[in-house]
Structure formats: C-alpha cells, structure tokens
C-alpha cells in the first residue's frame, strides 16, 4: 500500500461562522492538509456532487462540519453522506460548541467518526489521520472488489483440443454507468457574501 | 521608544489581560498559529471577531427595541456571539453571553437589556485592549525592521 503524504489529503470544512472557518482552515493547513471551506450544508452537498444526481469524481478524504447551522445542520449532512453509496466511506467529524451527550451519541450512532468540542485546537488535528487512513483503505477495498467483479465478466478465451481459439461469450459487459456526467475537474465552492442567519 | 521597552509594555499588557480574564488560553492557541507564512493571523481573526460582534449588537438593538421581543432570535444571535468569543479566547465576553442566555430564560425585557449592556461593556473593554496590543505589536515590528 503506498504511503501518501498528508499534503495530498483533502479536507472539506463546513461552518457558517466566518471566524470558525478561518480558524479550522488554519488548523488544517498547519497540519498539512489541503482545505476547502464552505459556509452551509447545501454548498457542501453541491461540492460533493450530491445535488445534481450525477456521479462525480470527488477526492475529499475527510469532512469536518459544525453541528449547529441555520438551515440544514451538520447532523443532516452526516446522514446524507452515509446514505450515499459513493460517499459513505468518507470519514465525518462533527464540531460543536455545546457539550450535549445525547447530541454526541446521536452523531456517533449515525456514523460520525469523531466529535470535537469547540474551540478546536491543534492537538485535535492529530486525531484526523487515522480516520482518513481507514477511509482510504475502505476505498481501496471497494475498488479492488469492483475490479474483481469486472474481471469475472470479461469474455473467456478458451482453446479447444486441436488448438483453435474458441470465443465464449460473456453475459454482456456490465460496467457501471459512470461515464455519463463525470466531471474530472474539481468543483470550486462558491462563497456567499451575505450571512443568512435564521 | 526602545524595542525592549515596547516589548515590556506588550508583555505586561498581555499579562493583565489574562489575569483579568479578558483572554483565555484559546488566544494563546491563535498566537501559536501565527508564523512567518501567516504573520497577520491573530490580527485577522481579531478583526473578524470585532466585525461579527458589532454586527450582532446592531441586530440585537433592533430586536430589543421591538414592542414584542422575539427572544428566540435574540438567543440565536447570542449563541453566535458566544461561539465566536470562545473561538477567539474572549473569556469575559463569553461569560457575559452565558449570563445573558440565563436571563433570556426569564423572558424579561429589562433583565435582558441589562445583560446585553454587560456583554457590550465587556466587548468594548476587550476591544480597546486588543487595539492597544495590535498597535504595540506593529510598532515593535516596524522598529525591528528599521534596525535590520
């Protein structure tokens, strides 16, 4: 398994507070991650390609999101990610300024990998790497499984006893319909200038 | 003024701010995130905090002056301010916000107005000291640059 440097890992941070976005961005960059920040769950969903119903090549290795946000909450984002077949293996970390055990448990039960109490500190950043690595190995496992499935469906070439090649047909190449709508370029988040608070 | 004297002034200002509870260790975290590649980080975060706080005070003044106060909206704004104070290390402002939220539970307009004034007072006190701090830092930087 190739060891990838941290600078190649990409984290998506979601927080409606400009100040907290600045802080989390600095913390992540100091820890050598590539960072994209968005100010709402809907922008995050757009960035992750979940809004237009098409498959995208998303290379986000971890999502860190505030819990309390106007509109959709971090919990809602967590659920959407876990419901998505393409994104469910991406580790999700929830941040909150309030220490509410029932909230924490709810998130962990829904599949959040970690819960950070705000203000988030530099020492918290160390906790991210194991989750990213786990997510990467799940992704690799999934890719290997897909490759195996594809191999099984390849046409089999057999030679018969007198040496001529027999072409035995496969059941039809069932490839995943990923060709449509694949956008190779990374989507850039659009920052809104207005703060819609409530 | 010599650099040593400026540095001393800055150090004693910072000491007093920590001792009075104006700042807590979160502010030190912010300072540790500042370096040559991000020399203005603290100033930028402080500026964002002040902009945020003042925007929130404007909205709160509007809400509190309504004939019927929408306490839920007031609470949402104070929650935001409590969050940003916590993120910047503004301890006394954060505590004043916590107090405010207690008085909100009473749904008592007078009590809330008093609590809001307390939050504003703490904020203005902190802002004054932060401005002095940033000015001193700037003077020290300028002085050090001149010397080189």
CSV table of C-alpha atoms in Angstrom, one decimal:
chain,number,residue,atom,x,y,z
A,1,UNK,CA,0.0,0.0,0.0
A,2,UNK,CA,1.5,3.3,-1.0
A,3,UNK,CA,2.1,5.8,1.8
A,4,UNK,CA,0.6,9.1,0.9
A,5,UNK,CA,1.9,12.3,2.3
A,6,UNK,CA,-0.6,14.4,4.3
A,7,UNK,CA,-0.4,17.3,1.9
A,8,UNK,CA,-2.2,15.1,-0.6
A,9,UNK,CA,-5.2,14.7,1.7
A,10,UNK,CA,-8.1,17.0,1.1
A,11,UNK,CA,-10.5,18.0,3.9
A,12,UNK,CA,-13.8,19.7,3.3
A,13,UNK,CA,-14.8,22.0,6.2
A,14,UNK,CA,-18.3,23.2,6.7
A,15,UNK,CA,-19.2,26.1,9.1
A,16,UNK,CA,-21.5,29.1,8.9
A,17,UNK,CA,-19.2,31.2,11.1
A,18,UNK,CA,-16.6,33.1,9.0
A,19,UNK,CA,-14.3,33.2,12.0
A,20,UNK,CA,-14.5,29.5,12.7
A,21,UNK,CA,-13.9,28.8,9.0
A,22,UNK,CA,-10.8,30.8,9.2
A,23,UNK,CA,-9.6,29.0,12.3
A,24,UNK,CA,-10.3,25.5,11.0
A,25,UNK,CA,-8.7,26.3,7.7
A,26,UNK,CA,-5.5,27.5,9.5
A,27,UNK,CA,-5.5,24.5,11.8
A,28,UNK,CA,-5.9,22.1,8.9
A,29,UNK,CA,-3.3,23.8,6.7
A,30,UNK,CA,-0.8,23.9,9.6
A,31,UNK,CA,-1.3,20.1,9.7
A,32,UNK,CA,-0.5,20.0,6.0
A,33,UNK,CA,-4.0,19.2,4.6
A,34,UNK,CA,-5.5,20.7,1.5
A,35,UNK,CA,-8.6,22.6,2.6
A,36,UNK,CA,-11.9,23.6,1.0
A,37,UNK,CA,-14.3,25.6,3.2
A,38,UNK,CA,-18.0,26.2,2.6
A,39,UNK,CA,-20.5,28.1,4.7
A,40,UNK,CA,-23.5,25.8,4.5
A,41,UNK,CA,-24.6,22.2,4.2
A,42,UNK,CA,-26.2,22.9,0.8
A,43,UNK,CA,-22.9,24.2,-0.5
A,44,UNK,CA,-21.2,21.1,0.9
A,45,UNK,CA,-23.7,18.9,-0.9
A,46,UNK,CA,-23.2,20.8,-4.1
A,47,UNK,CA,-19.4,20.5,-3.8
A,48,UNK,CA,-19.7,16.8,-3.1
A,49,UNK,CA,-21.9,16.3,-6.2
A,50,UNK,CA,-24.9,15.1,-4.3
A,51,UNK,CA,-27.3,17.7,-5.6
A,52,UNK,CA,-27.4,17.0,-9.3
A,53,UNK,CA,-27.9,13.3,-9.2
A,54,UNK,CA,-24.8,12.6,-11.3
A,55,UNK,CA,-21.7,10.8,-10.3
A,56,UNK,CA,-18.6,12.8,-9.8
A,57,UNK,CA,-15.0,12.2,-9.1
A,58,UNK,CA,-14.7,13.5,-5.6
A,59,UNK,CA,-11.4,13.4,-3.8
A,60,UNK,CA,-12.3,14.5,-0.4
A,61,UNK,CA,-10.6,12.4,2.3
A,62,UNK,CA,-12.5,13.8,5.3
A,63,UNK,CA,-15.4,16.1,6.1
A,64,UNK,CA,-15.4,18.2,9.2
A,65,UNK,CA,-18.6,20.0,9.9
A,66,UNK,CA,-20.2,22.3,12.6
A,67,UNK,CA,-23.3,20.8,14.1
A,68,UNK,CA,-25.4,23.9,14.6
A,69,UNK,CA,-26.1,25.8,11.4
A,70,UNK,CA,-29.1,27.6,10.1
A,71,UNK,CA,-31.0,25.5,7.5
A,72,UNK,CA,-29.6,22.0,7.4
A,73,UNK,CA,-27.4,21.0,10.3
A,74,UNK,CA,-24.2,19.1,10.5
A,75,UNK,CA,-26.2,16.1,11.5
A,76,UNK,CA,-28.3,16.4,8.3
A,77,UNK,CA,-25.1,16.5,6.3
A,78,UNK,CA,-23.8,13.4,8.1
A,79,UNK,CA,-27.0,11.5,7.2
A,80,UNK,CA,-26.8,12.4,3.6
A,81,UNK,CA,-23.2,11.3,3.3
A,82,UNK,CA,-23.9,8.0,5.0
A,83,UNK,CA,-26.9,7.4,2.7
A,84,UNK,CA,-24.8,8.0,-0.4
A,85,UNK,CA,-23.2,4.8,-1.8
A,86,UNK,CA,-20.3,6.8,-3.3
A,87,UNK,CA,-19.6,9.0,-0.2
A,88,UNK,CA,-20.5,6.8,2.8
A,89,UNK,CA,-16.9,5.7,3.4
A,90,UNK,CA,-15.6,9.3,3.7
A,91,UNK,CA,-14.9,9.9,7.4
A,92,UNK,CA,-17.0,12.7,9.0
A,93,UNK,CA,-16.1,14.7,12.1
A,94,UNK,CA,-18.7,16.8,13.9
A,95,UNK,CA,-17.8,20.0,15.8
A,96,UNK,CA,-20.0,21.7,18.3
A,97,UNK,CA,-19.6,24.5,20.9
A,98,UNK,CA,-22.0,22.7,23.2
A,99,UNK,CA,-21.2,19.6,25.2
A,100,UNK,CA,-24.6,17.7,24.9
A,101,UNK,CA,-24.1,14.0,25.4
A,102,UNK,CA,-27.3,13.0,23.6
A,103,UNK,CA,-26.2,15.0,20.6
A,104,UNK,CA,-22.8,13.5,20.6
A,105,UNK,CA,-24.2,10.0,20.8
A,106,UNK,CA,-26.7,10.6,18.1
A,107,UNK,CA,-23.9,11.7,15.8
A,108,UNK,CA,-21.7,8.8,16.6
A,109,UNK,CA,-24.6,6.4,16.1
A,110,UNK,CA,-25.3,7.9,12.7
A,111,UNK,CA,-21.7,7.1,11.7
A,112,UNK,CA,-19.7,10.1,12.7
A,113,UNK,CA,-16.1,9.1,13.3
A,114,UNK,CA,-15.2,11.8,15.9
A,115,UNK,CA,-16.8,14.7,17.8
A,116,UNK,CA,-14.8,17.8,18.6
A,117,UNK,CA,-15.8,20.3,21.2
A,118,UNK,CA,-15.2,23.9,20.0
A,119,UNK,CA,-12.9,25.7,20.1
A,120,UNK,CA,-11.0,23.1,18.1
A,121,UNK,CA,-7.3,23.0,18.8
A,122,UNK,CA,-4.2,22.0,17.0
A,123,UNK,CA,-3.9,18.8,19.1
A,124,UNK,CA,-7.3,17.7,17.7
A,125,UNK,CA,-5.8,17.6,14.2
A,126,UNK,CA,-3.8,14.6,15.1
A,127,UNK,CA,-7.0,12.6,15.6
A,128,UNK,CA,-7.9,13.0,11.9
A,129,UNK,CA,-5.2,11.0,10.3
A,130,UNK,CA,-6.3,7.5,11.5
A,131,UNK,CA,-9.8,8.2,10.2
A,132,UNK,CA,-8.5,9.3,6.8
A,133,UNK,CA,-6.3,6.2,6.5
A,134,UNK,CA,-9.2,4.0,7.4
A,135,UNK,CA,-11.4,5.7,4.8
A,136,UNK,CA,-8.6,5.3,2.2
A,137,UNK,CA,-8.3,1.6,2.9
A,138,UNK,CA,-12.1,1.1,2.6
A,139,UNK,CA,-12.0,3.0,-0.7
A,140,UNK,CA,-9.2,0.7,-1.9
A,141,UNK,CA,-11.0,-2.4,-0.8
A,142,UNK,CA,-14.1,-1.2,-2.7
A,143,UNK,CA,-12.1,-0.5,-5.8
A,144,UNK,CA,-10.5,-4.0,-5.6
A,145,UNK,CA,-13.9,-5.6,-5.2
A,146,UNK,CA,-15.1,-3.7,-8.3
A,147,UNK,CA,-12.1,-4.8,-10.3
A,148,UNK,CA,-12.7,-8.4,-9.3
A,149,UNK,CA,-16.3,-8.1,-10.4
A,150,UNK,CA,-15.3,-6.7,-13.8
A,151,UNK,CA,-12.7,-9.4,-14.3
A,152,UNK,CA,-15.3,-12.1,-13.7
A,153,UNK,CA,-17.4,-10.7,-16.5
A,154,UNK,CA,-14.6,-10.5,-19.1
A,155,UNK,CA,-15.0,-12.7,-22.2
A,156,UNK,CA,-13.2,-16.0,-21.6
A,157,UNK,CA,-10.8,-17.2,-24.3
A,158,UNK,CA,-10.5,-20.9,-24.4
A,159,UNK,CA,-8.6,-23.1,-26.8
A,160,UNK,CA,-10.1,-26.4,-27.8
A,161,UNK,CA,-8.2,-29.6,-28.2
A,162,UNK,CA,-7.0,-29.1,-31.7
A,163,UNK,CA,-5.5,-25.6,-30.8
A,164,UNK,CA,-8.1,-23.3,-32.4
A,165,UNK,CA,-9.4,-20.5,-30.3
A,166,UNK,CA,-12.9,-20.6,-29.0
A,167,UNK,CA,-14.6,-17.4,-28.1
A,168,UNK,CA,-17.0,-18.0,-25.3
A,169,UNK,CA,-19.3,-15.0,-24.8
A,170,UNK,CA,-19.6,-13.3,-21.5
A,171,UNK,CA,-23.0,-12.3,-20.1
A,172,UNK,CA,-22.6,-8.9,-21.6
A,173,UNK,CA,-20.2,-6.4,-20.1
A,174,UNK,CA,-22.0,-5.0,-17.1
A,175,UNK,CA,-19.9,-1.9,-16.4
A,176,UNK,CA,-21.0,0.8,-14.0
A,177,UNK,CA,-22.7,3.7,-15.8
A,178,UNK,CA,-20.1,6.1,-14.6
A,179,UNK,CA,-19.3,7.6,-17.9
A,180,UNK,CA,-22.2,9.9,-18.1
A,181,UNK,CA,-21.8,13.1,-16.2
A,182,UNK,CA,-18.3,12.5,-14.9
A,183,UNK,CA,-16.7,15.9,-14.4
A,184,UNK,CA,-13.0,15.4,-13.9
A,185,UNK,CA,-12.4,19.0,-12.7
A,186,UNK,CA,-12.8,19.7,-9.1
A,187,UNK,CA,-15.8,21.8,-8.3
A,188,UNK,CA,-14.9,25.1,-6.5
A,189,UNK,CA,-17.2,26.2,-3.7
A,190,UNK,CA,-18.9,29.5,-4.1
A,191,UNK,CA,-18.7,31.7,-1.1
A,192,UNK,CA,-21.8,33.7,-0.4
A,193,UNK,CA,-21.3,37.3,0.7
A,194,UNK,CA,-24.5,37.5,2.8
A,195,UNK,CA,-25.0,35.9,6.1
A,196,UNK,CA,-28.4,34.3,6.3
A,197,UNK,CA,-28.7,33.7,10.0
A,198,UNK,CA,-32.1,32.3,10.7
B,1,UNK,CA,10.9,54.2,22.4
B,2,UNK,CA,13.4,51.4,22.5
B,3,UNK,CA,12.3,48.0,21.4
B,4,UNK,CA,12.9,46.5,24.9
B,5,UNK,CA,10.6,48.9,26.5
B,6,UNK,CA,7.9,48.3,23.9
B,7,UNK,CA,8.2,44.5,24.4
B,8,UNK,CA,7.9,45.0,28.1
B,9,UNK,CA,4.8,47.1,27.7
B,10,UNK,CA,3.3,44.5,25.5
B,11,UNK,CA,4.2,41.6,27.9
B,12,UNK,CA,2.6,43.4,30.8
B,13,UNK,CA,-0.5,44.3,28.8
B,14,UNK,CA,-0.9,40.6,27.8
B,15,UNK,CA,-0.3,39.5,31.5
B,16,UNK,CA,-3.0,41.9,32.7
B,17,UNK,CA,-5.5,40.7,30.0
B,18,UNK,CA,-5.0,37.1,31.1
B,19,UNK,CA,-5.2,37.9,34.7
B,20,UNK,CA,-8.4,39.9,34.4
B,21,UNK,CA,-10.0,37.1,32.5
B,22,UNK,CA,-10.3,39.1,29.3
B,23,UNK,CA,-8.4,36.4,27.4
B,24,UNK,CA,-8.1,32.7,28.0
B,25,UNK,CA,-5.7,30.0,26.6
B,26,UNK,CA,-7.6,29.9,23.3
B,27,UNK,CA,-6.0,33.2,22.5
B,28,UNK,CA,-2.6,31.6,23.0
B,29,UNK,CA,-3.6,28.9,20.6
B,30,UNK,CA,-4.3,31.6,18.0
B,31,UNK,CA,-0.9,33.1,18.6
B,32,UNK,CA,0.8,29.8,18.2
B,33,UNK,CA,-0.9,29.5,14.7
B,34,UNK,CA,0.8,32.7,13.6
B,35,UNK,CA,4.2,32.5,11.9
B,36,UNK,CA,6.2,34.0,9.1
B,37,UNK,CA,3.9,32.5,6.5
B,38,UNK,CA,0.9,33.9,8.3
B,39,UNK,CA,2.2,36.9,10.1
B,40,UNK,CA,-1.2,38.6,10.4
B,41,UNK,CA,-3.3,35.7,11.5
B,42,UNK,CA,-4.1,37.0,15.0
B,43,UNK,CA,-5.0,40.4,13.7
B,44,UNK,CA,-7.2,38.9,11.0
B,45,UNK,CA,-9.1,36.7,13.5
B,46,UNK,CA,-9.5,39.6,16.0
B,47,UNK,CA,-10.8,41.8,13.2
B,48,UNK,CA,-13.3,39.1,12.2
B,49,UNK,CA,-14.4,38.8,15.8
B,50,UNK,CA,-15.0,42.5,16.2
B,51,UNK,CA,-16.9,42.8,12.9
B,52,UNK,CA,-19.0,39.8,13.9
B,53,UNK,CA,-19.7,41.2,17.4
B,54,UNK,CA,-20.7,44.6,16.2
B,55,UNK,CA,-22.9,43.2,13.5
B,56,UNK,CA,-24.6,41.1,16.2
B,57,UNK,CA,-25.0,44.1,18.5
B,58,UNK,CA,-26.7,46.1,15.7
B,59,UNK,CA,-29.2,43.2,15.2
B,60,UNK,CA,-29.8,42.8,18.9
B,61,UNK,CA,-30.5,46.5,19.4
B,62,UNK,CA,-33.1,46.3,16.6
B,63,UNK,CA,-34.7,43.2,18.2
B,64,UNK,CA,-34.7,44.5,21.7
B,65,UNK,CA,-36.4,47.8,20.6
B,66,UNK,CA,-39.4,45.9,19.1
B,67,UNK,CA,-42.7,46.2,21.0
B,68,UNK,CA,-42.7,42.4,21.2
B,69,UNK,CA,-39.2,41.0,21.6
B,70,UNK,CA,-38.5,37.8,19.7
B,71,UNK,CA,-36.5,36.1,22.3
B,72,UNK,CA,-35.7,33.1,20.2
B,73,UNK,CA,-33.9,35.2,17.6
B,74,UNK,CA,-32.1,37.1,20.4
B,75,UNK,CA,-30.9,33.8,21.7
B,76,UNK,CA,-29.7,32.7,18.3
B,77,UNK,CA,-27.6,35.8,18.0
B,78,UNK,CA,-26.1,35.5,21.5
B,79,UNK,CA,-25.4,31.8,20.7
B,80,UNK,CA,-23.4,33.0,17.7
B,81,UNK,CA,-21.5,35.7,19.8
B,82,UNK,CA,-20.8,33.1,22.5
B,83,UNK,CA,-19.3,30.9,19.8
B,84,UNK,CA,-17.0,33.5,18.3
B,85,UNK,CA,-15.9,34.7,21.7
B,86,UNK,CA,-15.0,31.2,22.6
B,87,UNK,CA,-13.1,30.8,19.3
B,88,UNK,CA,-11.1,33.9,19.8
B,89,UNK,CA,-10.4,33.4,23.5
B,90,UNK,CA,-12.5,36.3,24.7
B,91,UNK,CA,-13.4,34.8,28.1
B,92,UNK,CA,-15.3,37.6,29.8
B,93,UNK,CA,-17.4,38.3,26.7
B,94,UNK,CA,-18.2,34.6,26.5
B,95,UNK,CA,-19.2,34.5,30.2
B,96,UNK,CA,-21.4,37.6,29.7
B,97,UNK,CA,-23.1,35.8,26.9
B,98,UNK,CA,-23.8,32.8,29.1
B,99,UNK,CA,-25.3,35.2,31.7
B,100,UNK,CA,-27.4,36.8,29.0
B,101,UNK,CA,-28.8,33.4,28.0
B,102,UNK,CA,-29.8,32.7,31.6
B,103,UNK,CA,-31.7,36.0,31.8
B,104,UNK,CA,-33.4,35.2,28.4
B,105,UNK,CA,-35.0,32.2,30.1
B,106,UNK,CA,-37.0,34.6,32.2
B,107,UNK,CA,-38.2,36.3,29.0
B,108,UNK,CA,-37.8,39.6,31.0
B,109,UNK,CA,-37.0,42.5,28.7
B,110,UNK,CA,-35.5,44.7,31.4
B,111,UNK,CA,-33.2,41.9,32.6
B,112,UNK,CA,-32.2,41.2,29.0
B,113,UNK,CA,-31.4,44.9,28.3
B,114,UNK,CA,-29.1,44.9,31.4
B,115,UNK,CA,-27.5,41.7,30.4
B,116,UNK,CA,-27.0,43.0,26.8
B,117,UNK,CA,-25.3,46.1,28.2
B,118,UNK,CA,-23.0,43.9,30.2
B,119,UNK,CA,-22.0,42.0,27.1
B,120,UNK,CA,-21.4,45.2,25.2
B,121,UNK,CA,-19.3,46.7,28.0
B,122,UNK,CA,-17.1,43.6,28.2
B,123,UNK,CA,-16.7,43.6,24.5
B,124,UNK,CA,-15.7,47.3,24.3
B,125,UNK,CA,-13.3,46.9,27.2
B,126,UNK,CA,-11.6,43.9,25.4
B,127,UNK,CA,-11.6,45.7,22.0
B,128,UNK,CA,-9.8,48.7,23.5
B,129,UNK,CA,-7.1,46.5,24.9
B,130,UNK,CA,-6.8,44.4,21.7
B,131,UNK,CA,-6.3,47.6,19.7
B,132,UNK,CA,-3.5,48.7,22.0
B,133,UNK,CA,-2.0,45.2,21.8
B,134,UNK,CA,-2.0,45.3,18.0
B,135,UNK,CA,-0.6,48.8,17.9
B,136,UNK,CA,2.3,47.8,20.1
B,137,UNK,CA,3.0,44.7,18.0
B,138,UNK,CA,3.0,46.9,14.9
B,139,UNK,CA,5.4,49.4,16.5
B,140,UNK,CA,7.7,46.5,17.6
B,141,UNK,CA,7.6,45.0,14.1
B,142,UNK,CA,8.4,48.4,12.5
B,143,UNK,CA,11.2,49.1,14.9
B,144,UNK,CA,12.7,45.7,14.3
B,145,UNK,CA,12.5,46.2,10.5
B,146,UNK,CA,14.3,49.5,10.8
B,147,UNK,CA,17.1,48.1,12.8
B,148,UNK,CA,17.9,45.5,10.1
